[in-house]
């Protein structure tokens, strides 16, 4: 008999390991079936065991099923020591969890325990100061949450003067979330080549953007944006082009009045980092400085003046194979 059992166990194990890695093991056991009259299990001819079993019945029915947590002190001591790793000890803590965290609402009237309860009682055992209740636990399959199997849960209490003073169950801490892999998957040769080409195109875009701005070339400047591209609150190529022409006109008007005007303009972009967010989208991270020559200070027309510095993150998009600026964001810059 022993060798036959060993053979059957080995055969079962072999059949499980032969399954594909992606297939989840299916339950081989018979289903867990609750007792048809669960409350009848909470009695004993021994007065002490009967008192403890009746207190366990109230915990199972009035607290865990009917959520009458305002009555918890009738069956739990103030100390109520917990050995469930996700629950703190103490009566106040367990009441707070079920009423304020789990938001359990009392059932009125409170029905008796039933074989139809999801956590239906299977067996009750009492010995000395201890009472153990076995209950059904319905568990969904990870591969198909609509399909379930059953297993057995237990709760054990130690009673002092008819109240539960200590509790055990098989609960464990939830698993840690999967960690993102630090391993960078190698790109296919075609994708790697395209990434190099995109990076070069973006670097060229941002260089010519600064150059067209420094040369006050309004049309070329606006062409670096998408049709609905924006610099801050200025949106659309027509508005962007006007922004530059208005800047030039304003400086020419100041010169005509003999007032100080901007000299040579230079934009310095540093510490650039291109973050590809998709095949046709990217973010351009950078520090920047804006420098003007003269700016009406002193007699030297080429004396540089740093007028602004900061950092920015621009949104870029690839349209018809060409990288353009969707949103130029230098909002983090601070004037000096």
GROMACS .gro file of C-alpha atoms in nm:
model
  336
    1UNK     CA    1   0.000   0.000   0.000
    2UNK     CA    2   0.281   0.238   0.095
    3UNK     CA    3   0.471   0.179  -0.231
    4UNK     CA    4   0.148   0.219  -0.430
    5UNK     CA    5   0.082   0.557  -0.266
    6UNK     CA    6   0.438   0.670  -0.338
    7UNK     CA    7   0.399   0.569  -0.703
    8UNK     CA    8   0.072   0.763  -0.738
    9UNK     CA    9   0.224   1.073  -0.573
   10UNK     CA   10   0.525   1.062  -0.803
   11UNK     CA   11   0.303   1.022  -1.108
   12UNK     CA   12   0.093   1.321  -1.001
   13UNK     CA   13   0.402   1.535  -0.951
   14UNK     CA   14   0.537   1.432  -1.290
   15UNK     CA   15   0.210   1.527  -1.459
   16UNK     CA   16   0.221   1.874  -1.299
   17UNK     CA   17   0.579   1.949  -1.398
   18UNK     CA   18   0.501   1.846  -1.753
   19UNK     CA   19   0.257   2.138  -1.788
   20UNK     CA   20   0.368   2.448  -1.981
   21UNK     CA   21   0.532   2.715  -1.763
   22UNK     CA   22   0.251   2.959  -1.843
   23UNK     CA   23  -0.025   2.720  -1.724
   24UNK     CA   24  -0.140   2.756  -1.364
   25UNK     CA   25  -0.175   2.441  -1.157
   26UNK     CA   26  -0.536   2.340  -1.101
   27UNK     CA   27  -0.671   2.217  -0.768
   28UNK     CA   28  -0.662   1.838  -0.737
   29UNK     CA   29  -0.846   1.819  -0.404
   30UNK     CA   30  -1.212   1.769  -0.328
   31UNK     CA   31  -1.391   2.097  -0.250
   32UNK     CA   32  -1.411   2.216   0.109
   33UNK     CA   33  -1.773   2.178   0.227
   34UNK     CA   34  -1.907   2.370   0.532
   35UNK     CA   35  -2.103   2.192   0.804
   36UNK     CA   36  -2.479   2.190   0.732
   37UNK     CA   37  -2.559   2.325   1.083
   38UNK     CA   38  -2.247   2.521   1.182
   39UNK     CA   39  -2.383   2.674   1.506
   40UNK     CA   40  -2.441   2.327   1.648
   41UNK     CA   41  -2.062   2.284   1.659
   42UNK     CA   42  -2.018   2.557   1.922
   43UNK     CA   43  -2.140   2.357   2.223
   44UNK     CA   44  -1.978   2.125   2.472
   45UNK     CA   45  -2.084   1.928   2.781
   46UNK     CA   46  -1.783   2.077   2.963
   47UNK     CA   47  -1.895   2.417   3.105
   48UNK     CA   48  -1.561   2.591   3.042
   49UNK     CA   49  -1.526   2.459   2.688
   50UNK     CA   50  -1.891   2.547   2.620
   51UNK     CA   51  -1.836   2.905   2.740
   52UNK     CA   52  -1.529   2.942   2.520
   53UNK     CA   53  -1.705   2.788   2.220
   54UNK     CA   54  -2.001   3.021   2.266
   55UNK     CA   55  -1.767   3.322   2.276
   56UNK     CA   56  -1.602   3.194   1.957
   57UNK     CA   57  -1.948   3.165   1.802
   58UNK     CA   58  -2.019   3.532   1.881
   59UNK     CA   59  -1.687   3.633   1.730
   60UNK     CA   60  -1.758   3.434   1.414
   61UNK     CA   61  -2.123   3.542   1.384
   62UNK     CA   62  -2.171   3.881   1.550
   63UNK     CA   63  -1.831   4.030   1.470
   64UNK     CA   64  -1.695   3.867   1.154
   65UNK     CA   65  -2.028   3.806   0.978
   66UNK     CA   66  -2.261   4.076   1.112
   67UNK     CA   67  -1.998   4.345   1.184
   68UNK     CA   68  -2.139   4.438   1.524
   69UNK     CA   69  -1.803   4.581   1.628
   70UNK     CA   70  -1.965   4.809   1.885
   71UNK     CA   71  -2.008   4.488   2.088
   72UNK     CA   72  -1.647   4.364   2.044
   73UNK     CA   73  -1.557   4.420   2.410
   74UNK     CA   74  -1.812   4.152   2.507
   75UNK     CA   75  -1.592   3.881   2.352
   76UNK     CA   76  -1.241   4.031   2.314
   77UNK     CA   77  -1.009   4.150   2.592
   78UNK     CA   78  -0.856   4.497   2.579
   79UNK     CA   79  -0.513   4.338   2.529
   80UNK     CA   80  -0.624   4.103   2.246
   81UNK     CA   81  -0.282   3.979   2.126
   82UNK     CA   82  -0.260   3.935   1.748
   83UNK     CA   83  -0.036   3.695   1.555
   84UNK     CA   84  -0.177   3.795   1.217
   85UNK     CA   85   0.113   3.990   1.059
   86UNK     CA   86  -0.113   4.255   0.905
   87UNK     CA   87  -0.307   4.329   1.228
   88UNK     CA   88  -0.195   4.514   1.540
   89UNK     CA   89  -0.270   4.390   1.888
   90UNK     CA   90  -0.531   4.554   2.108
   91UNK     CA   91  -0.910   4.578   2.108
   92UNK     CA   92  -0.911   4.942   1.990
   93UNK     CA   93  -0.695   4.859   1.688
   94UNK     CA   94  -0.907   4.572   1.560
   95UNK     CA   95  -1.228   4.773   1.604
   96UNK     CA   96  -1.072   5.070   1.422
   97UNK     CA   97  -0.964   4.848   1.132
   98UNK     CA   98  -1.305   4.692   1.069
   99UNK     CA   99  -1.505   5.013   1.122
  100UNK     CA  100  -1.278   5.287   0.979
  101UNK     CA  101  -1.048   5.110   0.732
  102UNK     CA  102  -1.256   4.818   0.603
  103UNK     CA  103  -1.576   5.024   0.652
  104UNK     CA  104  -1.779   4.716   0.750
  105UNK     CA  105  -2.147   4.798   0.807
  106UNK     CA  106  -2.352   4.604   1.066
  107UNK     CA  107  -2.619   4.362   0.947
  108UNK     CA  108  -2.958   4.410   1.109
  109UNK     CA  109  -3.097   4.164   1.190
  110UNK     CA  110  -2.791   3.947   1.238
  111UNK     CA  111  -2.845   3.607   1.067
  112UNK     CA  112  -2.716   3.279   1.203
  113UNK     CA  113  -2.409   3.113   1.058
  114UNK     CA  114  -2.493   2.913   0.747
  115UNK     CA  115  -2.338   2.648   0.526
  116UNK     CA  116  -2.388   2.900   0.244
  117UNK     CA  117  -2.152   3.156   0.400
  118UNK     CA  118  -1.845   3.207   0.178
  119UNK     CA  119  -1.633   3.133   0.486
  120UNK     CA  120  -1.866   2.858   0.606
  121UNK     CA  121  -1.758   2.678   0.922
  122UNK     CA  122  -1.625   2.324   0.867
  123UNK     CA  123  -1.518   2.221   1.217
  124UNK     CA  124  -1.482   2.360   1.571
  125UNK     CA  125  -1.239   2.214   1.821
  126UNK     CA  126  -1.190   2.316   2.185
  127UNK     CA  127  -0.918   2.208   2.425
  128UNK     CA  128  -0.822   2.379   2.749
  129UNK     CA  129  -0.828   2.757   2.691
  130UNK     CA  130  -0.815   2.723   2.310
  131UNK     CA  131  -1.082   2.711   2.041
  132UNK     CA  132  -1.000   2.649   1.674
  133UNK     CA  133  -1.243   2.709   1.389
  134UNK     CA  134  -1.180   2.568   1.041
  135UNK     CA  135  -1.359   2.755   0.762
  136UNK     CA  136  -1.387   2.736   0.386
  137UNK     CA  137  -1.177   2.981   0.187
  138UNK     CA  138  -1.278   3.045  -0.177
  139UNK     CA  139  -0.976   3.148  -0.385
  140UNK     CA  140  -0.977   3.271  -0.747
  141UNK     CA  141  -0.726   3.132  -0.992
  142UNK     CA  142  -0.465   3.389  -1.092
  143UNK     CA  143  -0.500   3.293  -1.457
  144UNK     CA  144  -0.881   3.328  -1.449
  145UNK     CA  145  -1.036   3.526  -1.159
  146UNK     CA  146  -1.382   3.403  -1.261
  147UNK     CA  147  -1.279   3.047  -1.180
  148UNK     CA  148  -1.219   2.949  -0.816
  149UNK     CA  149  -1.110   2.665  -0.591
  150UNK     CA  150  -1.151   2.606  -0.219
  151UNK     CA  151  -0.904   2.558   0.062
  152UNK     CA  152  -0.917   2.570   0.440
  153UNK     CA  153  -0.857   2.866   0.671
  154UNK     CA  154  -0.820   2.844   1.047
  155UNK     CA  155  -0.862   3.081   1.340
  156UNK     CA  156  -0.745   2.985   1.687
  157UNK     CA  157  -0.821   3.185   2.000
  158UNK     CA  158  -0.697   3.156   2.357
  159UNK     CA  159  -0.968   3.254   2.605
  160UNK     CA  160  -0.942   3.418   2.945
  161UNK     CA  161  -1.261   3.430   3.152
  162UNK     CA  162  -1.478   3.379   2.845
  163UNK     CA  163  -1.308   3.643   2.626
  164UNK     CA  164  -1.054   3.597   2.345
  165UNK     CA  165  -0.716   3.722   2.467
  166UNK     CA  166  -0.492   3.593   2.186
  167UNK     CA  167  -0.543   3.503   1.819
  168UNK     CA  168  -0.365   3.305   1.547
  169UNK     CA  169  -0.440   3.247   1.177
  170UNK     CA  170  -0.233   3.155   0.866
  171UNK     CA  171  -0.229   3.507   0.713
  172UNK     CA  172   0.092   3.628   0.552
  173UNK     CA  173   0.213   3.967   0.437
  174UNK     CA  174   0.114   4.057   0.079
  175UNK     CA  175   0.388   3.994  -0.177
  176UNK     CA  176   0.604   4.289  -0.274
  177UNK     CA  177   0.517   4.444  -0.611
  178UNK     CA  178   0.738   4.320  -0.893
  179UNK     CA  179   1.050   4.527  -0.930
  180UNK     CA  180   1.118   4.692  -1.261
  181UNK     CA  181   1.397   4.516  -1.437
  182UNK     CA  182   1.721   4.712  -1.459
  183UNK     CA  183   1.821   4.508  -1.757
  184UNK     CA  184   1.795   4.708  -2.077
  185UNK     CA  185   1.667   4.489  -2.354
  186UNK     CA  186   1.889   4.510  -2.659
  187UNK     CA  187   1.727   4.693  -2.951
  188UNK     CA  188   1.697   4.536  -3.290
  189UNK     CA  189   1.961   4.666  -3.533
  190UNK     CA  190   1.701   4.859  -3.734
  191UNK     CA  191   1.554   5.021  -3.420
  192UNK     CA  192   1.900   5.109  -3.287
  193UNK     CA  193   1.993   5.273  -3.616
  194UNK     CA  194   1.667   5.469  -3.614
  195UNK     CA  195   1.732   5.585  -3.256
  196UNK     CA  196   2.074   5.720  -3.357
  197UNK     CA  197   1.918   5.902  -3.653
  198UNK     CA  198   1.642   6.046  -3.432
  199UNK     CA  199   1.890   6.166  -3.173
  200UNK     CA  200   2.098   6.338  -3.442
  201UNK     CA  201   1.785   6.500  -3.589
  202UNK     CA  202   1.678   6.632  -3.248
  203UNK     CA  203   2.022   6.774  -3.175
  204UNK     CA  204   2.013   6.950  -3.513
  205UNK     CA  205   1.660   7.080  -3.445
  206UNK     CA  206   1.756   7.235  -3.112
  207UNK     CA  207   2.081   7.383  -3.247
  208UNK     CA  208   1.911   7.550  -3.543
  209UNK     CA  209   1.628   7.662  -3.311
  210UNK     CA  210   1.876   7.857  -3.094
  211UNK     CA  211   2.055   7.988  -3.402
  212UNK     CA  212   1.740   8.118  -3.573
  213UNK     CA  213   1.634   8.287  -3.248
  214UNK     CA  214   1.972   8.454  -3.201
  215UNK     CA  215   1.958   8.578  -3.561
  216UNK     CA  216   1.604   8.714  -3.508
  217UNK     CA  217   1.490   8.505  -3.805
  218UNK     CA  218   1.118   8.491  -3.726
  219UNK     CA  219   1.012   8.259  -4.010
  220UNK     CA  220   1.284   8.002  -3.950
  221UNK     CA  221   1.222   8.024  -3.577
  222UNK     CA  222   0.851   7.943  -3.612
  223UNK     CA  223   0.925   7.660  -3.856
  224UNK     CA  224   1.087   7.464  -3.572
  225UNK     CA  225   0.742   7.417  -3.413
  226UNK     CA  226   0.444   7.204  -3.511
  227UNK     CA  227   0.151   7.391  -3.663
  228UNK     CA  228  -0.005   7.415  -3.317
  229UNK     CA  229   0.326   7.431  -3.131
  230UNK     CA  230   0.369   7.671  -2.843
  231UNK     CA  231   0.629   7.869  -2.651
  232UNK     CA  232   0.468   7.920  -2.313
  233UNK     CA  233   0.131   8.084  -2.383
  234UNK     CA  234   0.218   8.179  -2.742
  235UNK     CA  235   0.065   7.912  -2.964
  236UNK     CA  236   0.071   7.850  -3.339
  237UNK     CA  237   0.336   7.932  -3.598
  238UNK     CA  238   0.180   8.265  -3.695
  239UNK     CA  239   0.179   8.383  -3.333
  240UNK     CA  240   0.534   8.258  -3.277
  241UNK     CA  241   0.660   8.439  -3.586
  242UNK     CA  242   0.488   8.758  -3.470
  243UNK     CA  243   0.650   8.721  -3.128
  244UNK     CA  244   0.994   8.753  -3.289
  245UNK     CA  245   0.899   9.031  -3.531
  246UNK     CA  246   0.746   9.228  -3.243
  247UNK     CA  247   1.068   9.182  -3.047
  248UNK     CA  248   1.273   9.319  -3.336
  249UNK     CA  249   1.036   9.610  -3.394
  250UNK     CA  250   1.039   9.697  -3.026
  251UNK     CA  251   1.415   9.716  -3.022
  252UNK     CA  252   1.426   9.923  -3.339
  253UNK     CA  253   1.177  10.168  -3.186
  254UNK     CA  254   1.396  10.199  -2.877
  255UNK     CA  255   1.703  10.268  -3.089
  256UNK     CA  256   1.513  10.531  -3.288
  257UNK     CA  257   1.430  10.709  -2.962
  258UNK     CA  258   1.790  10.689  -2.846
  259UNK     CA  259   1.698  10.446  -2.568
  260UNK     CA  260   1.911  10.142  -2.468
  261UNK     CA  261   1.830   9.838  -2.682
  262UNK     CA  262   1.932   9.477  -2.696
  263UNK     CA  263   2.263   9.398  -2.853
  264UNK     CA  264   2.378   9.065  -2.989
  265UNK     CA  265   2.165   8.779  -2.849
  266UNK     CA  266   2.301   8.435  -2.768
  267UNK     CA  267   2.121   8.133  -2.620
  268UNK     CA  268   2.330   7.867  -2.449
  269UNK     CA  269   2.178   7.520  -2.406
  270UNK     CA  270   2.367   7.283  -2.173
  271UNK     CA  271   2.349   6.940  -2.005
  272UNK     CA  272   2.103   6.817  -2.265
  273UNK     CA  273   1.928   6.486  -2.218
  274UNK     CA  274   1.691   6.335  -2.475
  275UNK     CA  275   1.422   6.114  -2.324
  276UNK     CA  276   1.241   5.910  -2.588
  277UNK     CA  277   0.883   5.851  -2.471
  278UNK     CA  278   0.770   5.670  -2.784
  279UNK     CA  279   0.866   5.604  -3.146
  280UNK     CA  280   0.759   5.957  -3.246
  281UNK     CA  281   0.770   6.149  -2.916
  282UNK     CA  282   1.046   6.270  -2.688
  283UNK     CA  283   1.125   6.509  -2.407
  284UNK     CA  284   1.427   6.738  -2.428
  285UNK     CA  285   1.577   6.821  -2.086
  286UNK     CA  286   1.833   7.101  -2.054
  287UNK     CA  287   1.977   7.398  -1.867
  288UNK     CA  288   1.982   7.730  -2.050
  289UNK     CA  289   2.123   8.082  -2.037
  290UNK     CA  290   2.027   8.390  -2.235
  291UNK     CA  291   2.309   8.641  -2.291
  292UNK     CA  292   2.290   8.988  -2.451
  293UNK     CA  293   2.570   9.210  -2.564
  294UNK     CA  294   2.570   9.561  -2.414
  295UNK     CA  295   2.203   9.585  -2.303
  296UNK     CA  296   2.260   9.955  -2.245
  297UNK     CA  297   2.518   9.910  -1.974
  298UNK     CA  298   2.858  10.074  -2.018
  299UNK     CA  299   3.041  10.177  -2.327
  300UNK     CA  300   3.149   9.834  -2.450
  301UNK     CA  301   2.887   9.714  -2.705
  302UNK     CA  302   3.009   9.355  -2.682
  303UNK     CA  303   3.019   9.325  -2.304
  304UNK     CA  304   2.798   9.019  -2.233
  305UNK     CA  305   2.517   9.036  -1.984
  306UNK     CA  306   2.348   8.719  -1.858
  307UNK     CA  307   1.982   8.815  -1.835
  308UNK     CA  308   1.816   8.479  -1.769
  309UNK     CA  309   1.903   8.123  -1.669
  310UNK     CA  310   1.714   7.812  -1.570
  311UNK     CA  311   1.615   7.469  -1.686
  312UNK     CA  312   1.351   7.348  -1.924
  313UNK     CA  313   1.178   7.039  -2.058
  314UNK     CA  314   1.043   7.057  -2.412
  315UNK     CA  315   0.794   6.819  -2.572
  316UNK     CA  316   0.903   6.704  -2.917
  317UNK     CA  317   0.711   6.512  -3.180
  318UNK     CA  318   0.800   6.353  -3.511
  319UNK     CA  319   0.564   6.466  -3.788
  320UNK     CA  320   0.596   6.313  -4.136
  321UNK     CA  321   0.946   6.197  -4.049
  322UNK     CA  322   1.060   6.537  -3.915
  323UNK     CA  323   1.120   6.622  -3.549
  324UNK     CA  324   0.950   6.944  -3.433
  325UNK     CA  325   0.883   7.125  -3.106
  326UNK     CA  326   0.534   7.068  -2.968
  327UNK     CA  327   0.580   7.273  -2.654
  328UNK     CA  328   0.880   7.481  -2.551
  329UNK     CA  329   0.874   7.491  -2.170
  330UNK     CA  330   1.125   7.720  -2.003
  331UNK     CA  331   0.883   7.796  -1.724
  332UNK     CA  332   1.135   7.681  -1.466
  333UNK     CA  333   1.376   7.958  -1.562
  334UNK     CA  334   1.456   8.232  -1.312
  335UNK     CA  335   1.570   8.580  -1.398
  336UNK     CA  336   1.913   8.686  -1.271
   0.00000   0.00000   0.00000
